[in-house]
mmCIF file with all atom_site columns, C-alpha atoms in Angstrom:
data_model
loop_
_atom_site.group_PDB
_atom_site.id
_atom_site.type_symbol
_atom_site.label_atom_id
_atom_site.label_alt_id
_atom_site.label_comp_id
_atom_site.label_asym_id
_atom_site.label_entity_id
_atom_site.label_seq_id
_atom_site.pdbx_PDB_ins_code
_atom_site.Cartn_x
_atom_site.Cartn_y
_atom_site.Cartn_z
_atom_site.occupancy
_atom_site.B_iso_or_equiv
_atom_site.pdbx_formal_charge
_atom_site.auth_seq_id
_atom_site.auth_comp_id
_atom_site.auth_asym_id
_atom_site.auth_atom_id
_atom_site.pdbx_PDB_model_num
ATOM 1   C CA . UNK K 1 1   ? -5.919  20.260  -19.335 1.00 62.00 ? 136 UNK K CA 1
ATOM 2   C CA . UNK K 1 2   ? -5.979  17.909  -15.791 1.00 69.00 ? 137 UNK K CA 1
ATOM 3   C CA . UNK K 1 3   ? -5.623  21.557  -13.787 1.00 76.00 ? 138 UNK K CA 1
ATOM 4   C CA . UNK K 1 4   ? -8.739  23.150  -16.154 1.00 81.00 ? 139 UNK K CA 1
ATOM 5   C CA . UNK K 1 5   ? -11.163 19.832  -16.272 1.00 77.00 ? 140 UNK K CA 1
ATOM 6   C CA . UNK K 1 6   ? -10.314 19.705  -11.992 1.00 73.00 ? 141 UNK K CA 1
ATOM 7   C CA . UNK K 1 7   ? -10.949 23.333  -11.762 1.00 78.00 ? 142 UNK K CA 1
ATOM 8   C CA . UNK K 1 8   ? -14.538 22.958  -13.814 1.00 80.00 ? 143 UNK K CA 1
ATOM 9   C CA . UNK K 1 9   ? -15.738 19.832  -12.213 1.00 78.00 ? 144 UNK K CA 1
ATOM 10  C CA . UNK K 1 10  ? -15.763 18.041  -15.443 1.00 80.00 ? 145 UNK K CA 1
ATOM 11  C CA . UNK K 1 11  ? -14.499 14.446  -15.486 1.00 77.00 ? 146 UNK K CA 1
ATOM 12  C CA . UNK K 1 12  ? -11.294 13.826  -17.603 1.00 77.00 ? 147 UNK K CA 1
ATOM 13  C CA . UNK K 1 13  ? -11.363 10.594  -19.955 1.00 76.00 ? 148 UNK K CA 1
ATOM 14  C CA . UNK K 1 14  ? -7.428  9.856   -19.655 1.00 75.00 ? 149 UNK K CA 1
ATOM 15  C CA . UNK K 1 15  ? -5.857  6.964   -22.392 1.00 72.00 ? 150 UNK K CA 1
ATOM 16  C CA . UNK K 1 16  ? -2.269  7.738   -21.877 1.00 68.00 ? 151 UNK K CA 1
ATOM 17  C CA . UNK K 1 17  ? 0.544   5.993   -23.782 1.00 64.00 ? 152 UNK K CA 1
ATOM 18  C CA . UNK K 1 18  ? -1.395  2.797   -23.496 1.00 60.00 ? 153 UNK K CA 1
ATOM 19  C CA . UNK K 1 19  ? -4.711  3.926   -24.376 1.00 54.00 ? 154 UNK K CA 1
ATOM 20  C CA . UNK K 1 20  ? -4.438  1.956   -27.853 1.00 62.00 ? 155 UNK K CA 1
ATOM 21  C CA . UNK K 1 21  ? -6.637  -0.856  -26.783 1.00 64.00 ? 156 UNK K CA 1
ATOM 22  C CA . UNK K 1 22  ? -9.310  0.810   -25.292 1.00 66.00 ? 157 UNK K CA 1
ATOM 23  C CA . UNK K 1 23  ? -8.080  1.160   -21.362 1.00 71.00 ? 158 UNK K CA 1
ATOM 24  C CA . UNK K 1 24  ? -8.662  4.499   -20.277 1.00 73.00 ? 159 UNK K CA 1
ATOM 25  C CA . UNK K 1 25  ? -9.113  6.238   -16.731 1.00 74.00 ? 160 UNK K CA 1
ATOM 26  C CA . UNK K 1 26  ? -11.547 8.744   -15.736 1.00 74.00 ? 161 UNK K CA 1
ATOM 27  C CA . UNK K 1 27  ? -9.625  11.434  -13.299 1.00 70.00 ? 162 UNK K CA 1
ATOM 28  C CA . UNK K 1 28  ? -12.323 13.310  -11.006 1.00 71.00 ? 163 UNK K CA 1
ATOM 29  C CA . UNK K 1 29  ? -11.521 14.975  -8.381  1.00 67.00 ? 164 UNK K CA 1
ATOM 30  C CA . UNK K 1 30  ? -10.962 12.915  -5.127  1.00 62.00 ? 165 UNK K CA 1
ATOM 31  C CA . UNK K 1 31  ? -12.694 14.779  -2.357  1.00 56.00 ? 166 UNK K CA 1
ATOM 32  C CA . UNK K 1 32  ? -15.462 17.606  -2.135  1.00 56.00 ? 167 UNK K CA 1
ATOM 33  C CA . UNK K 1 33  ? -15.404 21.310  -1.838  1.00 58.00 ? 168 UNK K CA 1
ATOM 34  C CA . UNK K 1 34  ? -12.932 22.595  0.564   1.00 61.00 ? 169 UNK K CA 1
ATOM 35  C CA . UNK K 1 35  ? -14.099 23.739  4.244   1.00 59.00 ? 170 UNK K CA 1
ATOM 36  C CA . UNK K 1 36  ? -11.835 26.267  5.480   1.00 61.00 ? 171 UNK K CA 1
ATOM 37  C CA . UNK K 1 37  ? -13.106 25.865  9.002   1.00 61.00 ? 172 UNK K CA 1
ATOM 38  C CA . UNK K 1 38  ? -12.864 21.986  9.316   1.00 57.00 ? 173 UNK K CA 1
ATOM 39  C CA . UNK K 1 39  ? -9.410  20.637  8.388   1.00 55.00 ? 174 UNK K CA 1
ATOM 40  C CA . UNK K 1 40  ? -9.361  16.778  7.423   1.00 53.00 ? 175 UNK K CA 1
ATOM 41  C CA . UNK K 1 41  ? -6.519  15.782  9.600   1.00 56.00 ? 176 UNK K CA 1
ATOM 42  C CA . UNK K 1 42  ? -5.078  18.705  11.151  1.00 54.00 ? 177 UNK K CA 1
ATOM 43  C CA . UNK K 1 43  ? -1.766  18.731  12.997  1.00 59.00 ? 178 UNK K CA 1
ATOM 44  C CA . UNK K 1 44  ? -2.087  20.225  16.179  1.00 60.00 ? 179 UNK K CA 1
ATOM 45  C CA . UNK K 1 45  ? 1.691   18.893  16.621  1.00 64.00 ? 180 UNK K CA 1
ATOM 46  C CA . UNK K 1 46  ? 3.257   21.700  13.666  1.00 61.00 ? 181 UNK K CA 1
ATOM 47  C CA . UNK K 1 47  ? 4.726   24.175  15.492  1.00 60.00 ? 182 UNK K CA 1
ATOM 48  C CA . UNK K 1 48  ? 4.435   27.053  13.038  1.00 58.00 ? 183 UNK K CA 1
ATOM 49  C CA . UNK K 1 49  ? 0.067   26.304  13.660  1.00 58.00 ? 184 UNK K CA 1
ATOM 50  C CA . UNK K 1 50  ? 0.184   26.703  17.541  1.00 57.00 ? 185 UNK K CA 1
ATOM 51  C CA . UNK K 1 51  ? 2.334   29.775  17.161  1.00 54.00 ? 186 UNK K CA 1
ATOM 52  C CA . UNK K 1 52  ? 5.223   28.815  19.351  1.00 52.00 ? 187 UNK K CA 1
ATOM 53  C CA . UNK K 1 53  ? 7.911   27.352  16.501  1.00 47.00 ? 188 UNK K CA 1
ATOM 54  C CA . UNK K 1 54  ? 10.846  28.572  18.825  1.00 47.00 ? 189 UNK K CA 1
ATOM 55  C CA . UNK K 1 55  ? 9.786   27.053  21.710  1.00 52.00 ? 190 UNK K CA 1
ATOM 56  C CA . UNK K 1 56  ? 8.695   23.549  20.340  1.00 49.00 ? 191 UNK K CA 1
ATOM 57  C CA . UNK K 1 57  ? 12.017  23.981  17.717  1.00 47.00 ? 192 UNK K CA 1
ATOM 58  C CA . UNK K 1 58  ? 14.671  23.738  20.527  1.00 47.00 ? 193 UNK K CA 1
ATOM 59  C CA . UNK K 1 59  ? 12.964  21.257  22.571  1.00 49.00 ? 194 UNK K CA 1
ATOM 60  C CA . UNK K 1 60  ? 14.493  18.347  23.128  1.00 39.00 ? 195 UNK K CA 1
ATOM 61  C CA . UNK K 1 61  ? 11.771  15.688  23.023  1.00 45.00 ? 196 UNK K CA 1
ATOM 62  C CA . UNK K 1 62  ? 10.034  14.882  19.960  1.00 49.00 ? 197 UNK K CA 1
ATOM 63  C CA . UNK K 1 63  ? 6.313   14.545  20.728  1.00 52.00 ? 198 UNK K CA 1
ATOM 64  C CA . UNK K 1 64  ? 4.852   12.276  18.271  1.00 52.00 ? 199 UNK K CA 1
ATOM 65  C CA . UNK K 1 65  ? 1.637   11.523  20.194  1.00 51.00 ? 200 UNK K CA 1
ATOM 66  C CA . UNK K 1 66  ? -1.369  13.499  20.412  1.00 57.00 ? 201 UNK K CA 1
ATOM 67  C CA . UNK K 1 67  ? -4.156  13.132  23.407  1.00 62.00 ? 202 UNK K CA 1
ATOM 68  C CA . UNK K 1 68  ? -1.864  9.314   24.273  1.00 65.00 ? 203 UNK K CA 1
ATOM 69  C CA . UNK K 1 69  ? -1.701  7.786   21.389  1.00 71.00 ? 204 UNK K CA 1
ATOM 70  C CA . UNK K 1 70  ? 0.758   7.631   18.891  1.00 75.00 ? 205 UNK K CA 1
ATOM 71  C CA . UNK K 1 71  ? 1.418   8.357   15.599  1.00 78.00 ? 206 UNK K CA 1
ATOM 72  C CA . UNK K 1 72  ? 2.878   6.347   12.748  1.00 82.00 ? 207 UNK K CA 1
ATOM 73  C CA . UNK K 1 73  ? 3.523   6.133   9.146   1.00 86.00 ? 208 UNK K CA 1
ATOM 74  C CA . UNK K 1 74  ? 1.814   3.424   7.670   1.00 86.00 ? 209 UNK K CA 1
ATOM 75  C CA . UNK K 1 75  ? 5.042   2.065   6.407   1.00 87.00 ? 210 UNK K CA 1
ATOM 76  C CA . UNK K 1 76  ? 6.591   1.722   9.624   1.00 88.00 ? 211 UNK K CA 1
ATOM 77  C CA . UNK K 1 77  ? 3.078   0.170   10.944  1.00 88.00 ? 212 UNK K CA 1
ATOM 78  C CA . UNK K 1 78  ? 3.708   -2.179  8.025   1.00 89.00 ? 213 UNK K CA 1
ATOM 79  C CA . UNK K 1 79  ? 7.120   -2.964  9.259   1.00 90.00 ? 214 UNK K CA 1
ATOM 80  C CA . UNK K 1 80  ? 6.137   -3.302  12.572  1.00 92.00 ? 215 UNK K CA 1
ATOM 81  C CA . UNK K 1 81  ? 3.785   -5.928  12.081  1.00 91.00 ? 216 UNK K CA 1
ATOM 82  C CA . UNK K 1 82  ? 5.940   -8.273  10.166  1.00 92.00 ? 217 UNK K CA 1
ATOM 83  C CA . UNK K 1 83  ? 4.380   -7.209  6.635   1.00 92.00 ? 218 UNK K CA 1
ATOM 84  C CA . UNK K 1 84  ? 1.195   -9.541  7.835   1.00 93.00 ? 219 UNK K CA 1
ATOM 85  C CA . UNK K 1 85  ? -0.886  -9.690  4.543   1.00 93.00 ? 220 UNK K CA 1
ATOM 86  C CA . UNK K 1 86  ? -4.248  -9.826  6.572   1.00 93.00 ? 221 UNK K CA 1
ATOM 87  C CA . UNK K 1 87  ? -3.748  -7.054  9.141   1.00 93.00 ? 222 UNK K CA 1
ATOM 88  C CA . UNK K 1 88  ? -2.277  -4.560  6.032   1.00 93.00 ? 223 UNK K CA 1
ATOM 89  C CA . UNK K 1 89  ? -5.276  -5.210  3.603   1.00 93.00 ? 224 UNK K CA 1
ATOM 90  C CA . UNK K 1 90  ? -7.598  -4.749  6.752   1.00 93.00 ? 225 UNK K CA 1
ATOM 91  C CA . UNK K 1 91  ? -5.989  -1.509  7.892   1.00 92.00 ? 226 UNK K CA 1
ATOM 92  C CA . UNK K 1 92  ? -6.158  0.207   4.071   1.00 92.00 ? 227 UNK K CA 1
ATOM 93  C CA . UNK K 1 93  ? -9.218  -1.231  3.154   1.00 93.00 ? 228 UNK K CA 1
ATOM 94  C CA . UNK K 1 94  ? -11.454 -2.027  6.591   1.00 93.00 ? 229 UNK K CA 1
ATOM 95  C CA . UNK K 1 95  ? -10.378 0.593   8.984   1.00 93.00 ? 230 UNK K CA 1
ATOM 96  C CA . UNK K 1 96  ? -9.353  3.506   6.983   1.00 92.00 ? 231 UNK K CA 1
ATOM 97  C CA . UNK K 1 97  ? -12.644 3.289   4.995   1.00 92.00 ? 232 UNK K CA 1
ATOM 98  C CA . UNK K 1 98  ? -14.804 3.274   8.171   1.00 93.00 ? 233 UNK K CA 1
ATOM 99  C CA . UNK K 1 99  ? -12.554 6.293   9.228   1.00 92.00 ? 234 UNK K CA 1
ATOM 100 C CA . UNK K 1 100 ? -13.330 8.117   5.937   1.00 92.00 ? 235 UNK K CA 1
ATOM 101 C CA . UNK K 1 101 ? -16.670 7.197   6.238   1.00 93.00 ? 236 UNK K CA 1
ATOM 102 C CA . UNK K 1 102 ? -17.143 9.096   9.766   1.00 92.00 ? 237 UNK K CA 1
ATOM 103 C CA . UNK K 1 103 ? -16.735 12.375  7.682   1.00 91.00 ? 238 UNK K CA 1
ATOM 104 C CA . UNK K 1 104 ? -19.978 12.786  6.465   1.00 88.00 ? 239 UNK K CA 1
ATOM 105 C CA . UNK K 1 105 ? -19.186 15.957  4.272   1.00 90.00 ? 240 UNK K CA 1
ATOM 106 C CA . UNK K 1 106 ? -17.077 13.783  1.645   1.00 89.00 ? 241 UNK K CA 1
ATOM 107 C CA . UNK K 1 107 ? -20.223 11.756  0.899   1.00 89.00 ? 242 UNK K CA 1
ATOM 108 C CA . UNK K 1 108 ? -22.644 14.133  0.162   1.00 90.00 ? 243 UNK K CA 1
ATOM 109 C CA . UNK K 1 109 ? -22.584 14.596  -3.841  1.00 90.00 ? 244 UNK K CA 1
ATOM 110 C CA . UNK K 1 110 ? -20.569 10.998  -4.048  1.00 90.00 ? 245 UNK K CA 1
ATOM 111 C CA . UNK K 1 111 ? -21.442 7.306   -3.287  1.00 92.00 ? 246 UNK K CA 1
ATOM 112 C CA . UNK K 1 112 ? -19.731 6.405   -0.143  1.00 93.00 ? 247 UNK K CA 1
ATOM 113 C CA . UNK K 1 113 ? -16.536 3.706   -0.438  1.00 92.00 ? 248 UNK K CA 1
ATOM 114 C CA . UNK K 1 114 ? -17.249 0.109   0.848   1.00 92.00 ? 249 UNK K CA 1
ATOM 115 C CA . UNK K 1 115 ? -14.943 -1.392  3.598   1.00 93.00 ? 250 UNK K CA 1
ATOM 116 C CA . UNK K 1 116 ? -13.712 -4.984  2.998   1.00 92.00 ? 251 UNK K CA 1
ATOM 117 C CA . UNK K 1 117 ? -12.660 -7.263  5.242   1.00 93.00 ? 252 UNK K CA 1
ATOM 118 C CA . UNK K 1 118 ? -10.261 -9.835  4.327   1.00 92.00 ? 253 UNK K CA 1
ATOM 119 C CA . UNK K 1 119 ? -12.263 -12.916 5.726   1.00 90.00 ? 254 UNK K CA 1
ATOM 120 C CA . UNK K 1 120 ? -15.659 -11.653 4.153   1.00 90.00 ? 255 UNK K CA 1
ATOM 121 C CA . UNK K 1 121 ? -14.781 -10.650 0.734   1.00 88.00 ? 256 UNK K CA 1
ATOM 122 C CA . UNK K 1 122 ? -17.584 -10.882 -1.843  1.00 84.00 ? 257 UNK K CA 1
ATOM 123 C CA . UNK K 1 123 ? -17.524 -13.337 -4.383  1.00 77.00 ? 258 UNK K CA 1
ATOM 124 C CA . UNK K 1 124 ? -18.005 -12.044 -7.692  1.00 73.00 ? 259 UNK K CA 1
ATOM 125 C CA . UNK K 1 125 ? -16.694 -13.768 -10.987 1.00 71.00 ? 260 UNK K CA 1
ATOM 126 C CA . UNK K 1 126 ? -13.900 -13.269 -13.088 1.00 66.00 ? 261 UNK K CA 1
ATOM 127 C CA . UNK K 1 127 ? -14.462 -11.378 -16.384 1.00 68.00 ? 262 UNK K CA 1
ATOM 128 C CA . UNK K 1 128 ? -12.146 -12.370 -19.283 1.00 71.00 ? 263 UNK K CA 1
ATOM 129 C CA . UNK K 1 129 ? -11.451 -9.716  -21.361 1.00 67.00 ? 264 UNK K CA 1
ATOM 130 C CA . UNK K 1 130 ? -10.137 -10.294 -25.492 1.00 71.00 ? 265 UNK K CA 1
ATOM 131 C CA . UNK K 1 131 ? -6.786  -9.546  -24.261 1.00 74.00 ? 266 UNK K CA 1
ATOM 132 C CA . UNK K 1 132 ? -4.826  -9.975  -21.268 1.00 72.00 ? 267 UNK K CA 1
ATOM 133 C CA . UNK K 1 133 ? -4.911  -6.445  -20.243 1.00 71.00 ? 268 UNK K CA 1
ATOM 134 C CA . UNK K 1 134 ? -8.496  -5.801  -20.537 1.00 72.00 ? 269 UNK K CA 1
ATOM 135 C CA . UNK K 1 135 ? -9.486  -8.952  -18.523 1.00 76.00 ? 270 UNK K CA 1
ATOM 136 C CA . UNK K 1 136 ? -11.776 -7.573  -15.400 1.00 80.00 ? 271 UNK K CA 1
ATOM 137 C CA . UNK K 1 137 ? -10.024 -8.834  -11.993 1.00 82.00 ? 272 UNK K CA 1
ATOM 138 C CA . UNK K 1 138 ? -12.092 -9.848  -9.018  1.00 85.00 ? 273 UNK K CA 1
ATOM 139 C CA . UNK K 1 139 ? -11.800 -8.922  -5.585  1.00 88.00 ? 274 UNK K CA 1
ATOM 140 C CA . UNK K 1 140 ? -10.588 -11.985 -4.404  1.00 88.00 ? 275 UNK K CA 1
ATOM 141 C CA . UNK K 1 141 ? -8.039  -12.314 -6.884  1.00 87.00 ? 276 UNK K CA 1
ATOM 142 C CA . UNK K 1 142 ? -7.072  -8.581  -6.158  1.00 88.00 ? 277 UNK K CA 1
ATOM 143 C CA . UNK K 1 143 ? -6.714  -9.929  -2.539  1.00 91.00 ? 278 UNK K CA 1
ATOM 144 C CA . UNK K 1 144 ? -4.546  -12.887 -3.921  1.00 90.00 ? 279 UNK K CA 1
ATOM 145 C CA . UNK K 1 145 ? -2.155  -10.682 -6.320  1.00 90.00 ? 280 UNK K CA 1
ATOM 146 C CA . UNK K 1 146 ? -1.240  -8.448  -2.773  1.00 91.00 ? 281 UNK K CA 1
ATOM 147 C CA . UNK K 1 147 ? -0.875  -11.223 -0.569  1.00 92.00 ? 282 UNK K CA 1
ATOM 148 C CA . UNK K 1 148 ? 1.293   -12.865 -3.508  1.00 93.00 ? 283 UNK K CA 1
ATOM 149 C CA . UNK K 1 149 ? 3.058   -9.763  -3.585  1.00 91.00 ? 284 UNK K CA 1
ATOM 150 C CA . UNK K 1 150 ? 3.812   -8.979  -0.103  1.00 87.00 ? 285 UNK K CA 1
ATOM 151 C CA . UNK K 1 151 ? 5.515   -11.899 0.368   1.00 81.00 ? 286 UNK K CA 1
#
């Protein structure tokens, strides 16, 4: 049903195990049409794209930079940077939304994300729910559950 409702455009209504008390998810699909011409991220760095696998294969230096600057998973960014609470919620939610953002193709049948920044975070109120799972979170208490987390 998920591959059908993705394939139609049609939003799925999702309750799950846990859909008893009324939470439920709507699953849509995450990015526009595909564009065979204009890859997201491609990897000029595969060697089976450029054409010359042997060659790049049984090399002996492992080029992970492209144009100078390298590249790294966000895990070992994470690690890198002591777990900082600030400078992880900034990357995911400041600069990687400002990235997507520059692609103007994934906005234009979809309202466009908002980047946060951890210093500037709106201030919106806490909505208690009946129960303790259908209490609406804001995003400063989102902000406070990761940093609690993270350390």
């Amino acid at each position: 049903v998920n591959r059908m409702c993705l394939a139609a455009d049609v939003p799925l209504v999702e309750s799950g195990t846990a859909g008893y008390l009324g939470q439920v998810t709507v699953i849509k699909k995450l990015f526009g049409e595909e564009d065979p011409d204009q890859d997201v991220s491609p990897d000029t760095e595969d060697p089976e794209l450029t054409g010359d696998a042997g060659e790049k294969a049984l090399g002996n230096e492992a080029k992970n930079s492209i144009g100078g600057i390298e590249r790294k998973s966000t895990r070992g960014w994470a690690a890198e940077t002591g777990y900082d609470t600030v400078k992880l919620f900034n990357k995911l939610f400041r600069d990687d939304i400002k990235y997507l953002l520059s692609m103007d193709k994934l906005w234009k049948k979809r309202r466009p994300p908002t980047p946060l920044d951890w210093d500037k975070l709106p201030s919106t109120e806490f909505v208690d729910g009946p129960i303790r799972d259908q209490q609406l979170w804001s995003v400063q208490q989102c902000a406070d559950i990761l940093n609690n987390s993270i350390k």
